[in-house]
Coordinates of C-alpha atoms and ligand atoms in Angstrom, one line a residue:
M624 CA -4.1 10.1 6.6
L625 CA -2.3 6.8 7.0
L626 CA -1.7 4.4 4.2
L627 CA 0.0 1.0 4.3
V628 CA 1.5 -0.4 1.0
L629 CA 0.5 -4.1 1.1
G630 CA 1.9 -4.9 -2.3
T631 CA 3.4 -3.3 -5.4
A632 CA 3.4 -6.0 -8.2
A633 CA 1.2 -6.3 -11.3
G634 CA -0.8 -9.4 -12.0
G635 CA 1.2 -12.5 -11.4
G636 CA 3.3 -11.0 -8.7
I637 CA 7.1 -11.2 -8.4
P638 CA 8.0 -14.1 -8.7
Q639 CA 5.1 -15.3 -10.9
W640 CA 4.4 -19.0 -10.4
N641 CA 5.0 -20.0 -14.0
C642 CA 7.7 -17.4 -14.9
A643 CA 11.4 -18.0 -15.3
C644 CA 12.3 -14.5 -16.5
P645 CA 15.4 -13.0 -14.9
G646 CA 13.3 -10.9 -12.4
C647 CA 11.3 -13.8 -11.2
A648 CA 14.3 -16.1 -11.1
W649 CA 16.2 -13.6 -8.9
A650 CA 13.2 -13.0 -6.7
R651 CA 13.1 -16.7 -5.9
V652 CA 16.6 -16.5 -4.4
H653 CA 16.6 -12.9 -3.2
P654 CA 13.7 -12.1 -0.9
H655 CA 14.1 -8.4 -1.2
W656 CA 13.2 -8.6 -4.9
R657 CA 9.8 -10.1 -4.1
R658 CA 6.7 -8.1 -4.5
R659 CA 3.1 -9.0 -3.7
H660 CA 0.2 -7.9 -5.8
A661 CA -0.5 -4.2 -5.6
S662 CA -2.8 -3.1 -2.8
L663 CA -3.1 -0.5 0.0
A664 CA -4.7 -0.4 3.4
V665 CA -6.3 2.9 4.4
H666 CA -6.8 3.9 8.1
T667 CA -10.2 5.3 8.7
G668 CA -10.3 5.4 12.6
E669 CA -9.1 3.7 15.7
G670 CA -8.6 0.0 14.7
R671 CA -10.5 0.4 11.4
W672 CA -9.0 -0.1 7.9
Y673 CA -10.2 -0.4 4.4
L674 CA -8.3 -2.4 1.8
V675 CA -7.9 -0.9 -1.7
N676 CA -8.2 -3.8 -4.0
A677 CA -8.4 -7.5 -2.9
T678 CA -5.5 -9.4 -4.4
P679 CA -4.7 -13.2 -4.6
D680 CA -2.1 -12.4 -1.9
I681 CA -4.7 -10.9 0.5
G682 CA -4.2 -13.6 3.3
D683 CA -0.4 -13.1 3.4
Q684 CA -0.8 -9.3 3.1
I685 CA -3.1 -9.2 6.2
E686 CA -0.8 -11.5 8.1
A687 CA 2.2 -9.3 7.3
R688 CA 0.7 -6.3 9.1
P689 CA -0.1 -6.4 12.9
E690 CA -2.5 -3.5 12.4
L691 CA -4.7 -5.8 10.2
H692 CA -4.7 -8.8 12.6
P693 CA -8.0 -9.9 14.2
G694 CA -9.0 -9.4 17.9
P695 CA -9.8 -9.0 20.6
G696 CA -13.0 -10.9 19.8
P697 CA -12.5 -14.3 18.3
R698 CA -13.6 -13.3 14.8
Q699 CA -13.3 -9.5 15.2
T700 CA -11.4 -7.9 12.3
P701 CA -10.2 -4.3 11.9
I702 CA -10.9 -4.7 8.1
A703 CA -14.1 -2.7 7.6
G704 CA -14.3 -3.2 3.8
V705 CA -12.7 -3.3 0.4
I706 CA -12.6 -0.5 -2.2
L707 CA -12.0 -1.5 -5.9
T708 CA -10.3 0.6 -8.5
D709 CA -11.3 -1.8 -11.3
A710 CA -12.5 -5.4 -11.9
E711 CA -9.2 -7.0 -13.0
L712 CA -8.6 -10.4 -11.5
D713 CA -5.4 -9.3 -9.7
H714 CA -7.5 -6.7 -7.8
T715 CA -10.6 -8.7 -7.1
L716 CA -9.8 -12.5 -6.6
G717 CA -9.0 -11.8 -3.0
I718 CA -12.7 -11.0 -2.2
A719 CA -13.4 -14.7 -2.3
R720 CA -10.6 -15.2 0.3
L721 CA -12.5 -13.0 2.7
R722 CA -15.6 -15.3 2.7
E723 CA -15.0 -16.2 6.4
A724 CA -16.1 -12.6 7.2
T725 CA -19.3 -12.1 9.2
G726 CA -20.1 -9.4 6.6
L727 CA -18.1 -7.6 3.9
Q728 CA -18.6 -4.2 2.4
V729 CA -17.3 -3.7 -1.2
R730 CA -17.2 -0.3 -2.8
A731 CA -17.0 -0.2 -6.6
T732 CA -18.3 1.7 -9.6
A733 CA -21.4 0.3 -11.4
P734 CA -19.5 -1.5 -14.3
V735 CA -17.1 -3.1 -11.8
R736 CA -19.9 -4.3 -9.6
Q737 CA -21.8 -5.7 -12.5
A738 CA -18.7 -7.5 -13.8
L739 CA -18.2 -9.2 -10.5
L740 CA -21.8 -10.0 -10.0
E741 CA -22.8 -11.1 -13.5
R742 CA -19.5 -12.4 -15.0
L743 CA -17.7 -13.8 -12.0
R744 CA -21.0 -14.5 -10.2
L745 CA -19.3 -13.4 -6.9
G746 CA -22.6 -12.4 -5.3
A747 CA -24.2 -15.8 -5.8
V748 CA -21.0 -17.7 -5.0
L749 CA -20.4 -15.8 -1.7
A750 CA -24.0 -15.6 -0.5
P751 CA -23.9 -19.0 1.3
Y752 CA -20.7 -17.9 3.1
T753 CA -21.0 -14.2 4.1
S754 CA -23.2 -11.2 3.5
V755 CA -21.6 -8.8 1.0
T756 CA -22.9 -5.3 0.9
W757 CA -22.1 -3.5 -2.4
R758 CA -21.8 0.3 -2.2
E759 CA -21.3 2.7 -5.0
L760 CA -17.9 4.3 -5.4
P761 CA -19.0 7.8 -6.6
A762 CA -17.4 8.8 -9.9
R763 CA -18.4 12.4 -9.3
G764 CA -18.3 14.2 -6.0
A765 CA -16.9 12.7 -2.8
E766 CA -18.5 10.6 -0.1
P767 CA -17.5 9.5 3.4
L768 CA -15.7 6.2 3.3
D769 CA -16.4 4.9 6.7
R770 CA -19.7 6.1 8.3
E771 CA -18.7 4.5 11.6
A772 CA -15.3 6.3 12.0
G773 CA -13.3 9.3 10.8
G774 CA -14.1 11.7 8.1
L775 CA -12.1 10.4 5.2
Q776 CA -13.8 11.0 1.9
I777 CA -13.5 9.0 -1.3
S778 CA -14.2 9.3 -5.0
G779 CA -13.3 7.4 -8.1
I780 CA -11.9 9.6 -10.8
P781 CA -12.8 7.8 -14.1
V782 CA -9.6 6.9 -16.0
S783 CA -10.6 4.5 -18.8
G784 CA -13.0 2.1 -20.2
K785 CA -10.5 -0.8 -20.1
R786 CA -12.3 -3.9 -19.2
P787 CA -10.9 -7.2 -17.9
R788 CA -10.5 -9.9 -20.5
Y789 CA -13.3 -11.9 -18.9
A790 CA -15.7 -9.0 -19.6
A791 CA -14.3 -7.9 -23.0
D792 CA -17.7 -7.7 -24.6
A793 CA -19.4 -5.8 -21.7
P794 CA -20.7 -2.3 -22.4
D795 CA -18.4 0.6 -22.6
D796 CA -18.2 2.8 -19.5
E797 CA -15.7 5.4 -18.5
A798 CA -15.7 4.1 -14.9
W799 CA -14.4 0.6 -15.6
V800 CA -11.1 1.9 -14.2
V801 CA -10.9 4.7 -11.7
A802 CA -8.2 6.4 -9.8
L803 CA -9.2 6.4 -6.1
R804 CA -9.0 9.8 -4.5
L805 CA -8.8 9.9 -0.7
Y806 CA -9.4 13.2 1.0
D807 CA -9.0 13.9 4.7
P808 CA -11.0 17.1 5.6
A809 CA -9.4 17.3 9.0
S810 CA -5.9 17.8 7.6
G811 CA -6.7 18.8 4.1
A812 CA -4.4 16.0 2.8
S813 CA -5.3 14.1 -0.4
A814 CA -3.9 11.0 -2.1
L815 CA -4.6 9.5 -5.5
Y816 CA -4.2 5.8 -6.0
A817 CA -4.1 4.9 -9.7
P818 CA -2.6 1.4 -10.3
A819 CA -4.2 1.0 -13.8
L820 CA -3.6 3.8 -16.2
A821 CA -4.6 3.1 -19.8
A822 CA -5.0 6.9 -20.3
W823 CA -4.4 10.2 -18.6
P824 CA -7.6 12.2 -19.0
D825 CA -7.8 15.9 -18.0
R826 CA -9.8 15.1 -14.9
L827 CA -7.0 12.8 -13.7
Q828 CA -4.5 15.5 -14.3
Q829 CA -6.6 17.9 -12.3
A830 CA -6.9 15.5 -9.4
A831 CA -3.2 14.7 -9.5
A832 CA -2.3 18.4 -9.5
E833 CA -4.3 18.9 -6.3
A834 CA -3.0 15.8 -4.6
D835 CA -0.3 15.6 -1.9
C836 CA 0.6 12.0 -2.9
V837 CA 0.1 10.1 -6.2
I838 CA 0.7 6.4 -6.4
A839 CA 0.6 5.5 -10.1
D840 CA 0.7 2.6 -12.5
G841 CA 4.3 1.6 -13.1
T842 CA 3.6 -1.8 -14.8
F843 CA 6.1 -1.3 -17.7
W844 CA 9.2 0.8 -18.0
D845 CA 8.7 1.5 -21.7
D846 CA 6.2 0.8 -24.4
E847 CA 8.1 -2.1 -26.1
E848 CA 8.9 -3.9 -22.9
P849 CA 6.1 -6.6 -23.2
R850 CA 7.1 -7.4 -26.8
R851 CA 10.9 -7.2 -26.2
T852 CA 10.6 -9.6 -23.2
G853 CA 8.4 -12.0 -25.1
I854 CA 5.4 -11.9 -22.7
S855 CA 3.0 -10.4 -25.2
A856 CA 2.4 -9.4 -28.8
H857 CA 1.1 -6.1 -27.6
T858 CA 2.9 -2.9 -26.5
A859 CA 2.4 -1.6 -22.9
T860 CA -0.2 0.9 -24.2
G861 CA -1.9 -1.9 -26.1
M862 CA -2.1 -3.8 -22.9
G863 CA -3.8 -0.9 -21.2
H864 CA -0.8 0.5 -19.2
L865 CA 0.9 3.8 -20.1
P866 CA 4.6 3.2 -19.9
I867 CA 6.8 5.1 -17.5
E868 CA 9.4 6.3 -20.0
G869 CA 9.2 7.5 -23.6
P870 CA 6.5 9.4 -25.6
G871 CA 3.2 9.4 -23.7
G872 CA 5.1 8.1 -20.7
T873 CA 3.9 9.0 -17.2
A874 CA 7.3 9.9 -15.6
D875 CA 7.3 13.4 -17.2
R876 CA 3.7 13.9 -16.0
L877 CA 4.5 12.8 -12.4
A878 CA 7.7 14.9 -12.4
S879 CA 5.7 18.0 -13.1
L880 CA 3.5 17.5 -10.1
S881 CA 4.1 19.0 -6.7
A882 CA 2.9 15.8 -5.0
R883 CA 5.0 13.0 -3.6
C884 CA 4.9 10.5 -6.5
L885 CA 5.4 6.7 -6.4
Y886 CA 5.1 3.9 -8.9
T887 CA 3.3 0.6 -8.1
H888 CA 1.9 -2.4 -9.9
L889 CA 5.3 -3.3 -11.4
N890 CA 5.3 -6.2 -13.9
N891 CA 8.0 -8.9 -13.3
T892 CA 9.6 -7.8 -16.7
N893 CA 10.1 -4.2 -15.5
P894 CA 13.8 -3.4 -15.0
L895 CA 12.8 -1.6 -11.7
V896 CA 12.3 -5.0 -10.2
D897 CA 16.1 -5.1 -9.8
P898 CA 16.9 -2.8 -6.8
A899 CA 20.2 -2.0 -8.5
A900 CA 18.9 -1.1 -12.0
P901 CA 20.0 2.3 -13.3
Q902 CA 16.4 3.2 -14.0
H903 CA 16.0 3.8 -10.2
K904 CA 18.5 6.7 -10.5
R905 CA 16.7 8.1 -13.5
L906 CA 13.4 8.2 -11.5
A907 CA 15.2 9.6 -8.4
R908 CA 16.5 12.5 -10.6
L909 CA 12.9 13.3 -11.5
G910 CA 11.9 13.1 -7.8
I911 CA 9.8 10.0 -8.3
E912 CA 9.9 7.0 -5.9
V913 CA 9.2 3.3 -6.5
A914 CA 6.8 2.1 -3.8
Q915 CA 7.9 -0.9 -1.7
D916 CA 5.9 -3.6 0.0
G917 CA 5.5 -2.6 3.6
M918 CA 5.9 1.1 3.1
V919 CA 3.9 3.4 5.4
I920 CA 2.7 6.7 4.0
E921 CA 1.6 9.4 6.3
L922 CA 0.0 12.5 4.9
Ligands
MLT1095 C1 -3.8 -5.7 -16.0 O1 -3.3 -5.0 -15.1 O2 -3.7 -5.4 -17.2 C2 -4.4 -7.0 -15.6 O3 -4.4 -7.2 -14.2 C3 -3.8 -8.2 -16.3 C4 -4.2 -9.5 -15.7 O4 -5.3 -9.9 -15.9 O5 -3.3 -10.1 -15.0
MN1096 MN1 -3.2 -5.7 -13.0
ZN1097 ZN1 8.8 -13.2 -14.6

């Protein structure tokens, strides 16, 4: 299994266009502090890739990776489709950027698809530009990802009913947010991509315990970070992101797994944005990594 890390930042990115916090200010002058919105590319076969989430940075993210460049035909792209873990704007706005595609396949759970079709009206908006095929991301069992290549299987492990703000009054559903499980029957390798963790249900623990690699929500270092930095009146948990450290934090959970574990979806207020922050040493002692834009993960 081959995964490309296309971005590792939470909504807004680093730097965020309207943010003068220390992390964003430093990222403006130090390119190695910069992070694009969290996303992955998954290799499914010779010259075929699926993107996991479609971010506002999708154009630059594709340009940054030769593997994702078009050719040899004039409008031939190796990008076979997009898989969504949730309906948040930082994970879905990039779909509209792909409107030049001849056709586009999007895999999502039912509540995510409904939010995009009925709230963002993406189906009606994109219909004059391209043909979007919506396919179910199974919340139970596993299905082949790419029928035209390879044997990679996917499933979406339901994580929480956290809805995007634009769909706050939409019906409850456990599959609003899923952790994407990728399984390669040829090698037996499995990866879990969970960039939005409002909760850590038992079924997630089970999938994490079986995985070879877990890439998890590292939005905030601790629960008070959003309030302390003045970006929100809510705690991290209140904003739908389990913190890394402290009671109910995810670091201890990840440290107990045998999988290679990495954090992604870092908010610009997270001390981990500073490559020299002592928090990196704390994670290293636990055997946990912080994902970097451009990382290649082979399983
Ligand atoms: C989140 O991760 O909580 C959302 O992406 C927030 C946002 O809308 O930017
Ligand atoms: Mn987000
Ligand atoms: Zn900032």
